[in-house]
Short mmCIF file of C-alpha atoms in Angstrom, two decimals:
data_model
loop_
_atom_site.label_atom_id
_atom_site.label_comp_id
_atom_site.label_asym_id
_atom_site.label_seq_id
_atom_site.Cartn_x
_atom_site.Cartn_y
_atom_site.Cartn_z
CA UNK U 1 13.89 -203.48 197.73
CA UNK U 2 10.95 -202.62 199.74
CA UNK U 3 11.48 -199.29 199.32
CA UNK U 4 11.51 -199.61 195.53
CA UNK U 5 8.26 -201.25 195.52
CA UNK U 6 6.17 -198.90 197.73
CA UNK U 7 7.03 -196.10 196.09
CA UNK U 8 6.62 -197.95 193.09
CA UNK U 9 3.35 -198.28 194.59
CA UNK U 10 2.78 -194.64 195.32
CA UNK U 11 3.82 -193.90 191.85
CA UNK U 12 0.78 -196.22 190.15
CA UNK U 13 -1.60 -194.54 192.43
CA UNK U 14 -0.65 -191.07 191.03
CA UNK U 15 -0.60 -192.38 187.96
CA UNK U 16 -4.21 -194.00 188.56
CA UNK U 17 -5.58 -190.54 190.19
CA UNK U 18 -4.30 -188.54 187.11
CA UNK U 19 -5.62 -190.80 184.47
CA UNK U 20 -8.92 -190.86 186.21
CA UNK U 21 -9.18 -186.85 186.53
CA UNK U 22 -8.63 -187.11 182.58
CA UNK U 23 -10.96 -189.89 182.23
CA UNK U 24 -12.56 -188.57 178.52
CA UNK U 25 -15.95 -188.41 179.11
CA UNK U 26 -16.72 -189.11 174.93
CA UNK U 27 -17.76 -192.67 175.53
CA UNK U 28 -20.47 -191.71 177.57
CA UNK U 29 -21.86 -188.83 175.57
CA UNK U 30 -21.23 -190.92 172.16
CA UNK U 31 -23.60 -193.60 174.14
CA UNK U 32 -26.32 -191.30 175.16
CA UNK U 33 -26.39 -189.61 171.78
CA UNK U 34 -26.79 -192.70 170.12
CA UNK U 35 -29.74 -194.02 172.50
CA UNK U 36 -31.33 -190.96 172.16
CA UNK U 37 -31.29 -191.69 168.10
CA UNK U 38 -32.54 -194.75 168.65
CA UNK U 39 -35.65 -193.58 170.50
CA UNK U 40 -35.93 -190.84 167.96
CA UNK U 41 -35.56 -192.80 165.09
CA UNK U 42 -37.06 -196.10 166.06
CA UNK U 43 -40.45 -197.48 164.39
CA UNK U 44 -42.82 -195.19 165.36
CA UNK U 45 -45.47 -197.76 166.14
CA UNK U 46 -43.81 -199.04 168.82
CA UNK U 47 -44.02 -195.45 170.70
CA UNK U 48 -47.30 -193.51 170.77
CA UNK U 49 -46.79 -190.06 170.76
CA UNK U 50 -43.96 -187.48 171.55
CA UNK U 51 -44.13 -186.84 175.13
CA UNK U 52 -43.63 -191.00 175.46
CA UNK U 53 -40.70 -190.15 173.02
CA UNK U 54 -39.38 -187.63 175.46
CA UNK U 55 -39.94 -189.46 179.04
CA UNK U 56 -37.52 -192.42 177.43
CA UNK U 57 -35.54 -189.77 176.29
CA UNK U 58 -34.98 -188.13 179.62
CA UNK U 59 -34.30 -191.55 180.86
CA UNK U 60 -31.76 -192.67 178.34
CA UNK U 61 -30.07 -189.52 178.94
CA UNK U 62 -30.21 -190.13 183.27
CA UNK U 63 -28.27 -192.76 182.81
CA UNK U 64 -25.00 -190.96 182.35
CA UNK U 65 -26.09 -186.89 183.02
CA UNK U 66 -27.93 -185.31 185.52
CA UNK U 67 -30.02 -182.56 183.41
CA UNK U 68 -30.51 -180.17 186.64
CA UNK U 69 -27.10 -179.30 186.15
CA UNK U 70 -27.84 -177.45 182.56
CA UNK U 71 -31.28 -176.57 183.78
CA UNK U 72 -29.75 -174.49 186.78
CA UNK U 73 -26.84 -173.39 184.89
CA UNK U 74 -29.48 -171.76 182.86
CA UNK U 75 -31.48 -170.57 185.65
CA UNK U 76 -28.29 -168.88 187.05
CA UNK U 77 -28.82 -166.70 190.54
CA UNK U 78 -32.43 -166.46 189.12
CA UNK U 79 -32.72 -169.93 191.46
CA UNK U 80 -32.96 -167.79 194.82
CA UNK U 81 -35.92 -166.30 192.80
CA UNK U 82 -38.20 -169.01 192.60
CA UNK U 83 -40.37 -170.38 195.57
CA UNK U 84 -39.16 -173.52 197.24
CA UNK U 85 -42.33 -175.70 196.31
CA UNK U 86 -42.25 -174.19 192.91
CA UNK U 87 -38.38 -174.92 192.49
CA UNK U 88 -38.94 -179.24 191.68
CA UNK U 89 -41.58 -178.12 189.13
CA UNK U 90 -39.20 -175.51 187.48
CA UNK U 91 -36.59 -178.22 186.74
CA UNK U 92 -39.24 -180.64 185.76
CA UNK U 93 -40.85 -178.38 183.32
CA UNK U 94 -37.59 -176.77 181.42
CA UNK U 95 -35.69 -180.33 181.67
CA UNK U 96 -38.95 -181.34 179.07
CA UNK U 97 -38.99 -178.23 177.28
CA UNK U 98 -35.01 -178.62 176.35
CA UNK U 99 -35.42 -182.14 175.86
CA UNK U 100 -37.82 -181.36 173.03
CA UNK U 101 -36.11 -178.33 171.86
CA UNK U 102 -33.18 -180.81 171.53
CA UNK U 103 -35.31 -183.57 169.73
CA UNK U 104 -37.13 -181.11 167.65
CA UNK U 105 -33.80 -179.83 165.97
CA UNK U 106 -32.68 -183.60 165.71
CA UNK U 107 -35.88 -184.51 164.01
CA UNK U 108 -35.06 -184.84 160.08
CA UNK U 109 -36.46 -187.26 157.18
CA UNK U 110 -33.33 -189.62 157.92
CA UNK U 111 -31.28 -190.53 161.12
CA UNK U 112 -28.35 -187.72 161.26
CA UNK U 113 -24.60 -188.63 160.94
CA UNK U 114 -23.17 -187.45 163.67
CA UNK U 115 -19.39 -186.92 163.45
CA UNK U 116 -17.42 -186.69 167.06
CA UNK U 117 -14.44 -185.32 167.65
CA UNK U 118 -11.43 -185.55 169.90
CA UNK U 119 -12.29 -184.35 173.12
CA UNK U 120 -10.87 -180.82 174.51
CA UNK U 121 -9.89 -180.55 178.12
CA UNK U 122 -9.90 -176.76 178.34
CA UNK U 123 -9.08 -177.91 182.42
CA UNK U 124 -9.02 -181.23 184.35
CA UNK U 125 -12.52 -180.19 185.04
CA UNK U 126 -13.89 -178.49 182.21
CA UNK U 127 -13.83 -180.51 178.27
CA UNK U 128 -15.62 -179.45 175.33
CA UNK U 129 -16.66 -182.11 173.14
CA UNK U 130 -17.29 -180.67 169.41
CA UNK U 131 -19.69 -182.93 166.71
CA UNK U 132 -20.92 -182.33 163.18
CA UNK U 133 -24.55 -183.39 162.45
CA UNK U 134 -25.42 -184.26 159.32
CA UNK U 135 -29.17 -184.09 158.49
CA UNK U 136 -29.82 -184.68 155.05
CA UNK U 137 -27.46 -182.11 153.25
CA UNK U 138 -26.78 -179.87 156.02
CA UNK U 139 -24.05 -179.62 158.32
CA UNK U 140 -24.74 -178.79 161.80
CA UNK U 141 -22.11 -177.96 164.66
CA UNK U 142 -23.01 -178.82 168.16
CA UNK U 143 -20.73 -178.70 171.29
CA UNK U 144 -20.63 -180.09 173.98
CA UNK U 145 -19.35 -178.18 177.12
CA UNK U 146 -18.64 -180.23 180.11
CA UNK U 147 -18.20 -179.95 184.27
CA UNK U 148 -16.62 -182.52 186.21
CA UNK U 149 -18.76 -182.99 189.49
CA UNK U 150 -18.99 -184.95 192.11
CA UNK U 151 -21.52 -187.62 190.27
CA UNK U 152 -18.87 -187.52 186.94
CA UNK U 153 -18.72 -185.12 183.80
CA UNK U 154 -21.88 -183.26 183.50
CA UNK U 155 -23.05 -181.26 180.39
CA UNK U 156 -22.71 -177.86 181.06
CA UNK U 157 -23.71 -176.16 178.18
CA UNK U 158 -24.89 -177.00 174.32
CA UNK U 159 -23.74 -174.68 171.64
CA UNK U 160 -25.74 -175.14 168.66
CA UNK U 161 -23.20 -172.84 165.49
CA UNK U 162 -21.94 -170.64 168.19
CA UNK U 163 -25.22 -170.13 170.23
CA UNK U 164 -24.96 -171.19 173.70
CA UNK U 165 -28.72 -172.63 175.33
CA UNK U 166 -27.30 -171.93 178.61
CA UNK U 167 -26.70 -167.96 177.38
CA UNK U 168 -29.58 -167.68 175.56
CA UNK U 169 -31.88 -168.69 178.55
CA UNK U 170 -29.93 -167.21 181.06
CA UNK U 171 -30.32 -163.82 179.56
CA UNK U 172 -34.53 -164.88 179.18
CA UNK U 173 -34.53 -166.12 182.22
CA UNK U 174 -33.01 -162.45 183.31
CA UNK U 175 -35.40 -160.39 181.43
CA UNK U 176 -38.74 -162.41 183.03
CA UNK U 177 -38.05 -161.98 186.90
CA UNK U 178 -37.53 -158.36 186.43
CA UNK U 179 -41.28 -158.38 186.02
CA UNK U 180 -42.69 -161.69 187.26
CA UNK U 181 -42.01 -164.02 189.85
CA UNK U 182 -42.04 -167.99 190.02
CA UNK U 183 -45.71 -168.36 189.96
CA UNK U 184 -45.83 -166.75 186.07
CA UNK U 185 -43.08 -168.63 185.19
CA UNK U 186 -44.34 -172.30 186.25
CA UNK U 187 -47.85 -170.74 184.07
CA UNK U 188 -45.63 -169.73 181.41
CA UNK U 189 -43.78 -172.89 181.06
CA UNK U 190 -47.12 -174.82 181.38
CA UNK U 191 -48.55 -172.72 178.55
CA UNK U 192 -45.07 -173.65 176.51
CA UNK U 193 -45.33 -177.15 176.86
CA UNK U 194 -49.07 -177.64 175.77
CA UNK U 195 -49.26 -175.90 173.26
CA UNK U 196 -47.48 -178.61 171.36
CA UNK U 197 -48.66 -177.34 167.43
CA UNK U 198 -46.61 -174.07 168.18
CA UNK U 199 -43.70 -176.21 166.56
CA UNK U 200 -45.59 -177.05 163.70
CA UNK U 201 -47.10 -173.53 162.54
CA UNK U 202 -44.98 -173.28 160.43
CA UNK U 203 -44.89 -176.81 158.58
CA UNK U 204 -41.93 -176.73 156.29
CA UNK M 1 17.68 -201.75 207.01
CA UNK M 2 14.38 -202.25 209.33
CA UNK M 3 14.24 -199.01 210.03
CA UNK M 4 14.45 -197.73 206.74
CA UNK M 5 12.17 -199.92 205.27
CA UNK M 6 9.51 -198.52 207.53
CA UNK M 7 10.11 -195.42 206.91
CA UNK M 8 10.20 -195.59 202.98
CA UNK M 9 6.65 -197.69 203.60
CA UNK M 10 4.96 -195.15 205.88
CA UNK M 11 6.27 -192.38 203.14
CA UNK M 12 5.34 -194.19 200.51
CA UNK M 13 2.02 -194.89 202.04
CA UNK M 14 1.31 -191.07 202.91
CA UNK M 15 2.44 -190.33 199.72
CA UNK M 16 -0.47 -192.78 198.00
CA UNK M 17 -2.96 -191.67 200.43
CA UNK M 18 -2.22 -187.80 199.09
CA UNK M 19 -2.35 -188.64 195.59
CA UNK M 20 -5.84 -190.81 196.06
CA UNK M 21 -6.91 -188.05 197.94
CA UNK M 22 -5.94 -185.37 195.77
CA UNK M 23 -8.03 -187.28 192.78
CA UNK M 24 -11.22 -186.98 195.11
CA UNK M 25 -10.64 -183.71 195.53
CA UNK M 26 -10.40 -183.46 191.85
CA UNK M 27 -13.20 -185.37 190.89
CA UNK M 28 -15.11 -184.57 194.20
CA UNK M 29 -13.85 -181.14 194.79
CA UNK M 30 -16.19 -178.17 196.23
CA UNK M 31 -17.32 -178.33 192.80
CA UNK M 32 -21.21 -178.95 193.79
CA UNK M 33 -21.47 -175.80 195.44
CA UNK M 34 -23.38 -172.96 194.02
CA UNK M 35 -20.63 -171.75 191.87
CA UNK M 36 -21.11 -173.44 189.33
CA UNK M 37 -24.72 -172.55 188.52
CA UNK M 38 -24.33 -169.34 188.95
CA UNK M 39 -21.03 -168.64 187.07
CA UNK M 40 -20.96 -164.88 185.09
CA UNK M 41 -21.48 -166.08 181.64
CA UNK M 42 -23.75 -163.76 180.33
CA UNK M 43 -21.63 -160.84 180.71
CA UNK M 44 -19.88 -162.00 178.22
CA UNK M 45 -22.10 -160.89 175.48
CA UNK M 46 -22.67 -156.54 175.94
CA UNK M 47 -26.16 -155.92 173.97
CA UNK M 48 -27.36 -152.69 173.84
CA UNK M 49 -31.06 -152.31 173.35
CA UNK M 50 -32.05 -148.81 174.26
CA UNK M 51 -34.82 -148.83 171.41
CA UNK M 52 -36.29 -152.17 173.20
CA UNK M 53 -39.86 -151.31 172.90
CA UNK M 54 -39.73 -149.70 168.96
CA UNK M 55 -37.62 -153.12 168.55
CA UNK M 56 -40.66 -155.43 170.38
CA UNK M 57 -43.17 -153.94 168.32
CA UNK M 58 -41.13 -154.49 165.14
CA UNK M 59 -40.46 -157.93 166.08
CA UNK M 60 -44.23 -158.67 166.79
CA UNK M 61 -45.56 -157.63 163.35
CA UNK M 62 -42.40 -159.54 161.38
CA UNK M 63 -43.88 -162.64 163.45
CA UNK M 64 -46.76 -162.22 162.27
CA UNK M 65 -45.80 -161.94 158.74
CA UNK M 66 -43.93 -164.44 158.75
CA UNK M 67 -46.08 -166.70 160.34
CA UNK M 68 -49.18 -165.68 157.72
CA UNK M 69 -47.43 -164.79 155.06
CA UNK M 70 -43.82 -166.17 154.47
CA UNK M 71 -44.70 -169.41 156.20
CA UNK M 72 -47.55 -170.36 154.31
CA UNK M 73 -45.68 -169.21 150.46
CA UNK M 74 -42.93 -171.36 152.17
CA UNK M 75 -45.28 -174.37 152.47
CA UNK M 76 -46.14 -173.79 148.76
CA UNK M 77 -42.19 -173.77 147.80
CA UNK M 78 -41.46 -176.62 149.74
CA UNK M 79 -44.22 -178.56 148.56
CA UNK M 80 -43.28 -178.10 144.85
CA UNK M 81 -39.63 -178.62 145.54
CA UNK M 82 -37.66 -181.57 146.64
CA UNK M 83 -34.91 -181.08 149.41
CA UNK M 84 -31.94 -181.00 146.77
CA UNK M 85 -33.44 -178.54 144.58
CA UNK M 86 -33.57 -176.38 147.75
CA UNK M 87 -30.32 -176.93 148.90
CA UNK M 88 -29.15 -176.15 144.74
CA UNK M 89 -31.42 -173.03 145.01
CA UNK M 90 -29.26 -172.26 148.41
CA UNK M 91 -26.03 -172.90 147.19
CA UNK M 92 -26.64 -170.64 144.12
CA UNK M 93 -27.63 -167.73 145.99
CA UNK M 94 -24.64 -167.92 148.09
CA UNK M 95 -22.34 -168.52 145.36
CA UNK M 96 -23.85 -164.68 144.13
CA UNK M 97 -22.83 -163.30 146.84
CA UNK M 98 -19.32 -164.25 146.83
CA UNK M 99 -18.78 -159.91 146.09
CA UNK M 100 -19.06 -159.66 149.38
CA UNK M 101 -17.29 -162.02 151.08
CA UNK M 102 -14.31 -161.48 148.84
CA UNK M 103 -14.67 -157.55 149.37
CA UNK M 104 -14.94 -157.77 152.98
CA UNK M 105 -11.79 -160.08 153.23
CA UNK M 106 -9.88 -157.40 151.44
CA UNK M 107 -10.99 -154.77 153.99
CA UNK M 108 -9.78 -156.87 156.47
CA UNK M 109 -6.58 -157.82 154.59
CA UNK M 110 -6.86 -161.09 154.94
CA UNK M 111 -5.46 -161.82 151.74
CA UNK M 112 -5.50 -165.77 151.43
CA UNK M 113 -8.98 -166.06 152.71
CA UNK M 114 -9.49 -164.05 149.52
CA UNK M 115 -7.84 -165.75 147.55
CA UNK M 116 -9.67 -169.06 149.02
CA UNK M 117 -12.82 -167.07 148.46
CA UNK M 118 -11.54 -166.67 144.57
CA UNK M 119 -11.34 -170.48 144.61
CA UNK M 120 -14.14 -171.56 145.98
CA UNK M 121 -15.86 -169.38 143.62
CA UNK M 122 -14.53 -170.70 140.56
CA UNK M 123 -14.75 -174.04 141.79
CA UNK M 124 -18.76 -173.67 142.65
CA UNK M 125 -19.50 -171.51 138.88
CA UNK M 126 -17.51 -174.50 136.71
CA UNK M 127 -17.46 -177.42 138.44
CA UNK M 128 -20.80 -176.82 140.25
CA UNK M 129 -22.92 -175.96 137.20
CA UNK M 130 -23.53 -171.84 138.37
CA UNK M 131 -23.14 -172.74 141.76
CA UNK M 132 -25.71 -174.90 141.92
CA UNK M 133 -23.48 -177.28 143.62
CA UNK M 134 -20.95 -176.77 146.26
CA UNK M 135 -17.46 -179.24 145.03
CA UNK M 136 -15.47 -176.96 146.91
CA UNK M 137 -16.54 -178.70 150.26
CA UNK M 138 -14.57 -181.61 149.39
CA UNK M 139 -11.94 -179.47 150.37
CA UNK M 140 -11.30 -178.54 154.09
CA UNK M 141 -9.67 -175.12 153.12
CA UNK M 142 -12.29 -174.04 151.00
CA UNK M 143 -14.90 -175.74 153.48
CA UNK M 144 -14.07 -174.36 156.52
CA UNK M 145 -13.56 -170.85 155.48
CA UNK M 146 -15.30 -168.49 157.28
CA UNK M 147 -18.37 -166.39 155.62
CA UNK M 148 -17.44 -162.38 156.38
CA UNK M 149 -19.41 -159.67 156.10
CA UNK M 150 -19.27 -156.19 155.71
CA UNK M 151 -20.13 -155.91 159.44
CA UNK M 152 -17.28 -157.98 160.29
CA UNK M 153 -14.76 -155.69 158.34
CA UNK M 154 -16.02 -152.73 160.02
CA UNK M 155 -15.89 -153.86 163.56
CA UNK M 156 -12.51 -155.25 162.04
CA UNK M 157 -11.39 -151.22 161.72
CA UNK M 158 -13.39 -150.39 164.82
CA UNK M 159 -16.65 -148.92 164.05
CA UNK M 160 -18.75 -149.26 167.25
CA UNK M 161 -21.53 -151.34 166.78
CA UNK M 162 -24.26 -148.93 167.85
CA UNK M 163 -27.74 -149.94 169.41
CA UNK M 164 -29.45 -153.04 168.62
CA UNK M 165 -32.61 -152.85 166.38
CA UNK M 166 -34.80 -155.02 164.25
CA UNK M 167 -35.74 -154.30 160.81
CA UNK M 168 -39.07 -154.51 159.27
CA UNK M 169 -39.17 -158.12 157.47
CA UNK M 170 -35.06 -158.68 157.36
CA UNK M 171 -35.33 -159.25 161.19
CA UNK M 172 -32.35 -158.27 163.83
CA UNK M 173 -29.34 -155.78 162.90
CA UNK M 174 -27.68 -153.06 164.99
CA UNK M 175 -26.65 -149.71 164.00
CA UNK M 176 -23.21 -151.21 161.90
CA UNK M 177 -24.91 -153.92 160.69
CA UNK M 178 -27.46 -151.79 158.82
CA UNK M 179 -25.56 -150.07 156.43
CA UNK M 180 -23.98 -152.80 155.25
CA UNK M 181 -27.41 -154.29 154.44
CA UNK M 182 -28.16 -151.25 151.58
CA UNK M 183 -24.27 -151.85 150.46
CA UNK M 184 -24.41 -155.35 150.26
CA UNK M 185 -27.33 -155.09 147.80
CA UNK M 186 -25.16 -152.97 145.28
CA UNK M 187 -22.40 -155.02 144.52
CA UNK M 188 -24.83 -158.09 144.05
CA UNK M 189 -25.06 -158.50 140.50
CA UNK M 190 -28.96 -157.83 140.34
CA UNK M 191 -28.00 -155.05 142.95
CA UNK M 192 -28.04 -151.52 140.48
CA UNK M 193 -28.35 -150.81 136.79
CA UNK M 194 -24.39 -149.82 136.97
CA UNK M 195 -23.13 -153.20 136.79
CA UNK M 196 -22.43 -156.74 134.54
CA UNK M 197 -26.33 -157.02 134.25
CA UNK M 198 -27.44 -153.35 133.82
CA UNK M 199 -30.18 -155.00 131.37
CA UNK M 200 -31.85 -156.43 134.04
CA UNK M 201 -34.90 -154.52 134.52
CA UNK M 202 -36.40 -153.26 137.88
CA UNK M 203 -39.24 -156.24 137.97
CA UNK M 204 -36.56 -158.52 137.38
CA UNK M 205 -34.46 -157.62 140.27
CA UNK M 206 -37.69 -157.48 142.67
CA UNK M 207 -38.48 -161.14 141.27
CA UNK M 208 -34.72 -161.99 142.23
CA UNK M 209 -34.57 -160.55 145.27
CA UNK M 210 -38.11 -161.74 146.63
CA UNK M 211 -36.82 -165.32 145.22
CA UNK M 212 -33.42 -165.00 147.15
CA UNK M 213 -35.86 -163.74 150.09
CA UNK M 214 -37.56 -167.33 149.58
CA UNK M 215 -34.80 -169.44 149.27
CA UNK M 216 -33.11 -167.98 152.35
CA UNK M 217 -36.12 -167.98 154.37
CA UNK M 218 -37.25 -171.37 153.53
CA UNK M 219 -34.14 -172.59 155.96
CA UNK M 220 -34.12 -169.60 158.26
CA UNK M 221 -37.99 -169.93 159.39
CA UNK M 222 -37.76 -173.69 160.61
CA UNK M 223 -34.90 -172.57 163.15
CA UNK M 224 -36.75 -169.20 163.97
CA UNK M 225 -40.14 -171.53 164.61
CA UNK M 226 -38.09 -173.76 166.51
CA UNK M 227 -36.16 -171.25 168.53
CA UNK M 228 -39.77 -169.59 169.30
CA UNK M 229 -41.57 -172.82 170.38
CA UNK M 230 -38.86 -173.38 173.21
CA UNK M 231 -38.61 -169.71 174.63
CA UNK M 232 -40.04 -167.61 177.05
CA UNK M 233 -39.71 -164.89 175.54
CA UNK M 234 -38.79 -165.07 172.07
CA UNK M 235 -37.52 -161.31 171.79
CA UNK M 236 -35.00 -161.92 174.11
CA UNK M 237 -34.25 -165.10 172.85
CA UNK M 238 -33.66 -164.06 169.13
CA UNK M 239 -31.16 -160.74 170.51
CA UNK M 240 -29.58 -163.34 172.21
CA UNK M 241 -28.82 -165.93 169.54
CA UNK M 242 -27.93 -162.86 166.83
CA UNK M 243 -25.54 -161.62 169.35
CA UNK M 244 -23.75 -164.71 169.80
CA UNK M 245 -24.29 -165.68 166.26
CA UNK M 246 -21.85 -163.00 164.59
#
């Protein structure tokens, strides 16, 4: 009898460890997407400007994901690259640069519909998550490519209609240490991120 | 019985402490190590750009046209027009150029996306008023289907894709994709004096094609903008995304 039940026993902890490994990390992302609305789309006079907009952003989105884990994905073996005292202000500097690249193509007249659905485990550590956005009349597909780490699923990648960030930057980040080091790129990235009009040269 | 019972429990027990430890090996796994930041990805894309700095130079005057020129006529469009009538204006043009997505479907024998195409078409020119709307979304079939290309039937019966270049105004192509830009033109119904609309005189078609230029542009240029104010270097960043984007 006591046989039965210990490996009863044995059997729910299997059971247990497998579920977990499959645990579908959709509730989480659903959550962050939708606090990251809220911020987005909340009255305006209660934020003042856009980089307030994008610190609670950041925050909201710490809460579940660790954004060096894109940031480096999209750094790639570029990392080794950049100085050690410059390497904290890298991450700093791209994690607000994506998180306004991300807000920017969020940004509509009206909060976007955003459609989830079912959650693809392409392994027990990698799931892509695929949504539709729906801003205004037009239909955007975004997916969501993520790692299981140590600290839980991570996002790995976005892929905006088949273009990956992580891709894209990689192959930028590439092209700019073939002829500058990390010193150009934390002035680069500076340059980026103040000149916050560049978005809105073109004001259609 | 003793015995036994011991040894099922100290089984049993090694057997639970494998499976918790397998799932922390799972969840934990060596997966914080360096491998996964610097996994191959980008070799999944080949881009050949031997003509890099004609290309650059290209791509830094068509920035600056479209930043002086075909942004600021798009301010004027979109200040006159109301989202919908854009998106109408959109769907119409698209619905024109259902020639080519039917024709390159045949090339690549894909006879029910075709015949989808046919359907869609129909649907849009009846039910839509000219294609002004899009009822044909309502349906998954017809909504999903996916928009080919002349490129896409040639790389369909192998044609090499040749070097990547950008063309003056019309932005990033490679050596295919050109081509199919001067034939695409021709079996648009504005496209050559041989067709349905051979009335249509030359300053006709230039008004339709600089309007179709307009319409297109007037949702392309927000993305480009955006895509520029997030890169460091925009070049690379647009060969990227219209490599991945095909």
């Amino acid at each position: 009898m006591h046989a039965f039940k210990y490996s009863l026993l044995a059997f729910v902890l299997m059971l247990v460890s497998t579920v977990s490994a499959l645990e579908d990390p959709s509730n989480n992302l659903q959550e962050s997407v939708s606090k990251v609305l809220d911020v987005l789309y909340e009255d305006t006079s209660m934020v003042k400007d856009a980089a307030e907009k994008e610190s609670i952003i950041l925050e909201k989105l710490a809460e579940h994901y660790d954004m060096n884990v894109i940031i480096r994905r999209c750094i790639g073996r570029n990392w080794q690259k950049i100085d050690e005292p410059n390497q904290p202000v890298v991450l700093s500097l791209i994690k607000r640069l994506v998180v306004r690249a991300y807000c920017d193509g969020m940004k509509g007249q009206h909060k976007p519909e955003i459609k989830f659905q079912d959650t693809v485990f392409v392994s027990d550590k990698r799931a892509e998550i695929e949504t539709s956005i729906l801003l205004g009349n037009k239909k955007i597909k975004l997916t969501y490519k993520l790692g299981k780490m140590r600290s839980g699923w991570q996002i790995f990648d976005l892929v905006i209609e088949n273009i990956s960030l992580v891709v894209t930057y990689r192959n930028q980040f590439d092209a700019f240490f073939l002829k500058n080091d990390s010193d150009a790129l934390v002035k680069q990235l500076n340059e980026l991120l103040l000149n916050e009009d560049l978005g809105q040269t073109l004001p259609i | 019985m003793k015995i036994w019972d011991k040894h099922c429990l100290s089984k049993s027990l090694f057997v639970g402490f494998l499976s918790v430890l397998s799932f922390s090996l799972l969840s934990a796994e060596a997966y914080y190590d360096d491998s996964v930041f610097y996994e191959d990805i980008v070799s999944e894309i080949e881009i050949q750009d031997p003509l890099e700095l004609w290309n650059r130079c290209i791509f830094g005057i068509n920035d600056v046209i479209y930043q002086y020129v075909i942004g600021p006529t798009n301010k004027v469009y979109s200040d006159i027009t109301n989202e919908s009538t854009r998106e109408s204006l959109r769907n119409f043009v698209y619905n024109l150029k259902f020639p080519i997505r039917f024709l390159s479907n045949i090339a690549q024998l894909k006879a029910k996306e075709a015949f989808y195409e046919s359907l869609k078409f129909t649907l849009n020119s009846t039910v839509g008023i000219l294609g002004l709307n899009r009822p044909s979304d309502r349906f998954i079939h017809l909504a999903e289907l996916e928009e080919e290309s002349f490129d896409n039937a040639l790389a369909c019966w192998g044609v090499p894709e040749g070097p990547y270049f950008i063309i003056p105004l019309l932005g990033p192509s490679t050596l295919r994709d050109f081509p199919t830009r001067v034939i695409e033109p021709i079996i648009n119904p504005f496209g050559d004096s041989g067709n349905i609309f051979d009335s249509a005189s030359r300053e006709w078609m230039v008004t339709f094609y600089l309007s179709e230029f307009l319409v297109l542009s007037s949702e392309m240029l927000p993305r480009y903008d955006l895509m520029k104010s997030a890169s460091l270097d925009p070049y690379i960043s647009l060969r990227t995304a219209y490599y991945q984007g095909r």
